[in-house]
Amino acid sequence: MPEFQLLGQKPTRQGFGEGLVVLGERYDNVVVLGGDITESVMTSFFRDRFPDRFFSIGVAEQNATTIAVGLALSGKIPFFASYGAFCAFRNADQLRISVCYNNVNVKIGGGHAGVSVGPDGATHQALEEIAVIRTLPNMTLVVPCDYMETKKATIAIGEIWGPSYIRFGRANVPWFTTEDTPFRLGRAEIFRDGSDVALIACGAMVWQALLAADMLAKRGISACVINNHTIKPMDVETIITAACRCGAVVTAEEHQIYAGMGSAVAEVLAKNYPVPIEFVGVRDTFGGSGDPDELMEKFGLTWKSIYAAALVAIERRDKGSTGVRRPTEVPRFTPADGYAA
Amino acid sequence: MKAENLRIVFRSTVYENRPRRSEEFAEIAREIRRDIIKMLVLAGSGHSGGPLGTADIHAVLFFGGYMRYRPKDPWWPGRDRYVLSAGHLCPVLYATLARAGFFPVEELRTLRKYGSRLQGHPGRDMGLPGLETSTASLGQGISIAVGMALSDKWLDKSDRRVFALTGDGELQEGSVWEAAMAAAHYKLDNLCWIVDNNDCQIDGRVPNVMSIYPIDKKFEAFGFAVMQCDGHDYEELSTCLEQFLENHRRAIGKPTVIIARTKMGRGVSFMEDDYRWHGKPPTPEQALKALQELEDPYITVVEPAEV
Ligand SMILES: [Mg+2]
């Protein structure tokens, strides 16, 4: 089991930018398309290093996505990066037909994911891309947990064949994995072993899950933490095994709770091994302006929410074999209520 | 009458890609039009007007020696590529590819049938030789063509060329103009964009649905070398394609657009220039009449007993 310590604070977008440069060095058919926010999604590292393989397409996400298709059909490995709010929605039709139905080797980097975008506000805080992207056949979707893992995941999607989407963020977030931390696309990593409750997280919420597990341990609760970075195709085996062992699950993501990573876990468990699941995420509301840390707190995206949700999941499990609640017991969601302690 | 009551025979003739006289193009285009009618009546659904209206363009483009391709080696790396951005016109593309020898002509019978390589709209997943990309959501194919031309010109530094065809109603899609902007920005003189300007779309005449005119001035403003022609005149089409090849050879640093004025449903009297034929197939009775007009040597009605 890997042991983690905080190595610093770094944005995951930096891992994406650095990963692209590594790919550019390894493969001369890696090409990057810019969408006018090159510095912001850090494709500028690649542009400055390989100017002949960087093409600026301007503010035109639909065109950039389909130009990438033309490049892929010409034997190139094109990456197009923008903000997730634009490169998973504005171009959704292009992704569906020209990328995924066509089944071509196009890679999309969706930056500025989650409310941690901060002061730019709701328009720029992508909270629904996991839902859109994971319904597309042939697509690989990865949401790495920190700077180093984003770098590894960027390289990994460049080295597999097929449509892929990588989700990363803008703000500084805890950096805690190293070169040696295990990472393989399509395999969820158990970051902490435990037998009372499984905390299944992706993106920046993995660190929060580790913090929650520490706090639960103080109460004598043994929490397993799973870094479920590859949302499609999902590592079903690890998820089911953890549910069997713990009998209670909490999912945590910086995304809407509807149709996100947690829903994908619920689909797997409902079919294979139903256990009580609590979902930590944004509760059917838009984001807003604010300081990143403040917003994470406001929207219930911290260890405290995971901690509280774990206690609920355990309680539900202990009430009955599947912990099914009567309708009157199911709490109603109100915007941004979270599980804040 | 049902489609089974028609004796539908596909001639196995395959045509070479070489310089031709107008009369030869006319014969090839007539063969393609017969194929289209037969495919559609057998399928019982599909688009009639656009495919018939662009049969002449496809005949000249594929069989006049302008595009480089090898039907027996469909993914030959030196080939020129063709993208049918108006994917709903695919019956004309399938007939053209079959007549070029990319796959057996008999396969045209399978249009729109389950498991067929001839999907209702072009799908690359079925692995049809000669089909470069899936298309059909309008506006996307032309951007794909721009990506191909970008790769050929600036990354591979090859002399391959990319041909693409869009409809005129398709020009209402905003992303088409994003593609136009990028084609000019990257000086893609290896891109030949053909507009099938039949002035029709599903809801009616183009100016009544949403005017896109003047098309030529728009493309000029975007930085294209603009040509216009009668899309049913083989000599004019040939001249335009020759001019594009010349533009490419001289590396003029501009993409080329050929605005081809066509009539939807051309070649079948009762379909010609009528937008209501955009999206429907002929009934067996109509197919019989159409094939007689197109001088199909085989078409007859067979008695139910013979079926
Ligand atoms: Mg039209």
XYZ file of N, CA, C and O in Angstrom, chain A residues 88 100 128-142 165 230-234 253 255-268:
152
model
N -16.061 19.974 -24.099
C -16.893 18.778 -23.922
C -18.342 19.093 -24.259
O -19.162 18.195 -24.346
N -15.902 9.766 -31.899
C -16.176 8.454 -31.299
C -16.813 7.466 -32.277
O -16.399 6.308 -32.331
N -20.016 19.015 -15.513
C -20.888 18.030 -16.153
C -20.186 17.218 -17.234
O -20.828 16.402 -17.892
N -18.888 17.426 -17.425
C -18.237 16.758 -18.571
C -18.136 15.257 -18.391
O -18.207 14.512 -19.366
N -17.950 14.796 -17.146
C -17.832 13.351 -16.946
C -19.101 12.689 -17.462
O -19.061 11.670 -18.156
N -20.245 13.328 -17.155
C -21.536 12.782 -17.579
C -21.615 12.667 -19.100
O -22.014 11.642 -19.642
N -21.214 13.730 -19.791
C -21.299 13.732 -21.256
C -20.318 12.729 -21.853
O -20.675 11.899 -22.689
N -19.082 12.818 -21.403
C -18.015 12.050 -22.045
C -18.158 10.550 -21.790
O -17.886 9.736 -22.664
N -18.638 10.182 -20.611
C -18.642 8.751 -20.309
C -19.763 7.996 -21.024
O -19.786 6.777 -21.019
N -20.706 8.715 -21.634
C -21.745 8.013 -22.395
C -21.310 7.706 -23.823
O -22.029 7.030 -24.544
N -20.154 8.224 -24.238
C -19.748 8.060 -25.637
C -19.033 6.729 -25.849
O -17.994 6.484 -25.235
N -19.564 5.873 -26.721
C -18.874 4.615 -27.030
C -17.468 4.896 -27.574
O -17.246 5.935 -28.203
N -16.556 3.981 -27.319
C -15.151 4.021 -27.780
C -14.270 4.994 -26.997
O -13.071 5.058 -27.215
N -14.862 5.783 -26.106
C -14.101 6.820 -25.413
C -13.390 6.277 -24.176
O -13.909 5.406 -23.487
N -12.187 6.785 -23.921
C -11.495 6.560 -22.647
C -11.538 7.879 -21.884
O -11.285 8.930 -22.472
N -11.885 7.808 -20.596
C -11.993 9.034 -19.790
C -11.189 8.881 -18.507
O -11.398 7.938 -17.742
N -10.255 9.803 -18.302
C -9.413 9.710 -17.110
C -9.415 11.042 -16.359
O -9.375 12.111 -16.960
N -10.194 11.363 -23.337
C -10.434 12.669 -22.721
C -9.768 12.658 -21.360
O -9.952 11.733 -20.582
N -9.636 6.184 -13.769
C -10.148 5.898 -15.112
C -11.637 5.610 -15.010
O -12.057 4.566 -14.519
N -12.425 6.554 -15.462
C -13.872 6.434 -15.316
C -14.451 5.609 -16.446
O -15.481 4.964 -16.323
N -13.737 5.597 -17.556
C -14.135 4.731 -18.659
C -12.900 4.278 -19.406
O -12.139 5.133 -19.842
N -12.648 2.994 -19.593
C -13.410 1.903 -18.997
C -13.074 1.756 -17.514
O -11.915 1.866 -17.126
N -14.077 1.513 -16.697
C -13.871 1.492 -15.252
C -13.367 0.128 -14.777
O -13.720 -0.904 -15.332
N -16.320 13.305 -5.962
C -15.825 13.903 -7.212
C -16.169 15.381 -7.242
O -17.170 15.807 -6.670
N -17.673 17.295 -9.321
C -18.547 17.154 -10.496
C -19.959 17.004 -9.968
O -20.170 16.703 -8.796
N -20.941 17.187 -10.835
C -22.316 16.927 -10.432
C -22.432 15.480 -9.933
O -21.818 14.577 -10.506
N -23.272 15.277 -8.913
C -23.444 13.883 -8.468
C -24.262 13.084 -9.484
O -24.231 11.872 -9.476
N -24.998 13.794 -10.349
C -25.771 13.070 -11.359
C -24.881 12.676 -12.529
O -24.218 13.514 -13.138
N -24.881 11.407 -12.871
C -24.233 10.899 -14.077
C -22.722 11.045 -14.105
O -22.109 10.976 -15.149
N -22.132 11.232 -12.940
C -20.677 11.348 -12.879
C -20.004 10.033 -12.532
O -20.536 8.952 -12.804
N -18.845 10.150 -11.870
C -18.089 8.956 -11.497
C -18.879 8.123 -10.489
O -18.930 6.894 -10.569
N -19.513 8.824 -9.525
C -20.280 8.110 -8.500
C -21.428 7.324 -9.119
O -21.718 6.184 -8.723
N -22.077 7.905 -10.101
C -23.164 7.198 -10.777
C -22.640 5.967 -11.499
O -23.300 4.923 -11.526
N -21.452 6.107 -12.067
C -20.857 4.961 -12.765
C -20.581 3.830 -11.766
O -20.824 2.653 -12.050
N -20.101 4.193 -10.582
C -19.862 3.196 -9.529
C -21.194 2.560 -9.123
O -21.302 1.338 -8.961
N -22.219 3.406 -8.992
C -23.535 2.891 -8.599
C -24.086 1.917 -9.637
O -24.705 0.906 -9.291
N -23.859 2.203 -10.916
C -24.310 1.292 -11.975
C -23.659 -0.080 -11.807
O -24.306 -1.121 -11.928
N -22.369 -0.046 -11.520
C -21.620 -1.292 -11.356
C -22.131 -2.071 -10.143
O -22.377 -3.284 -10.211
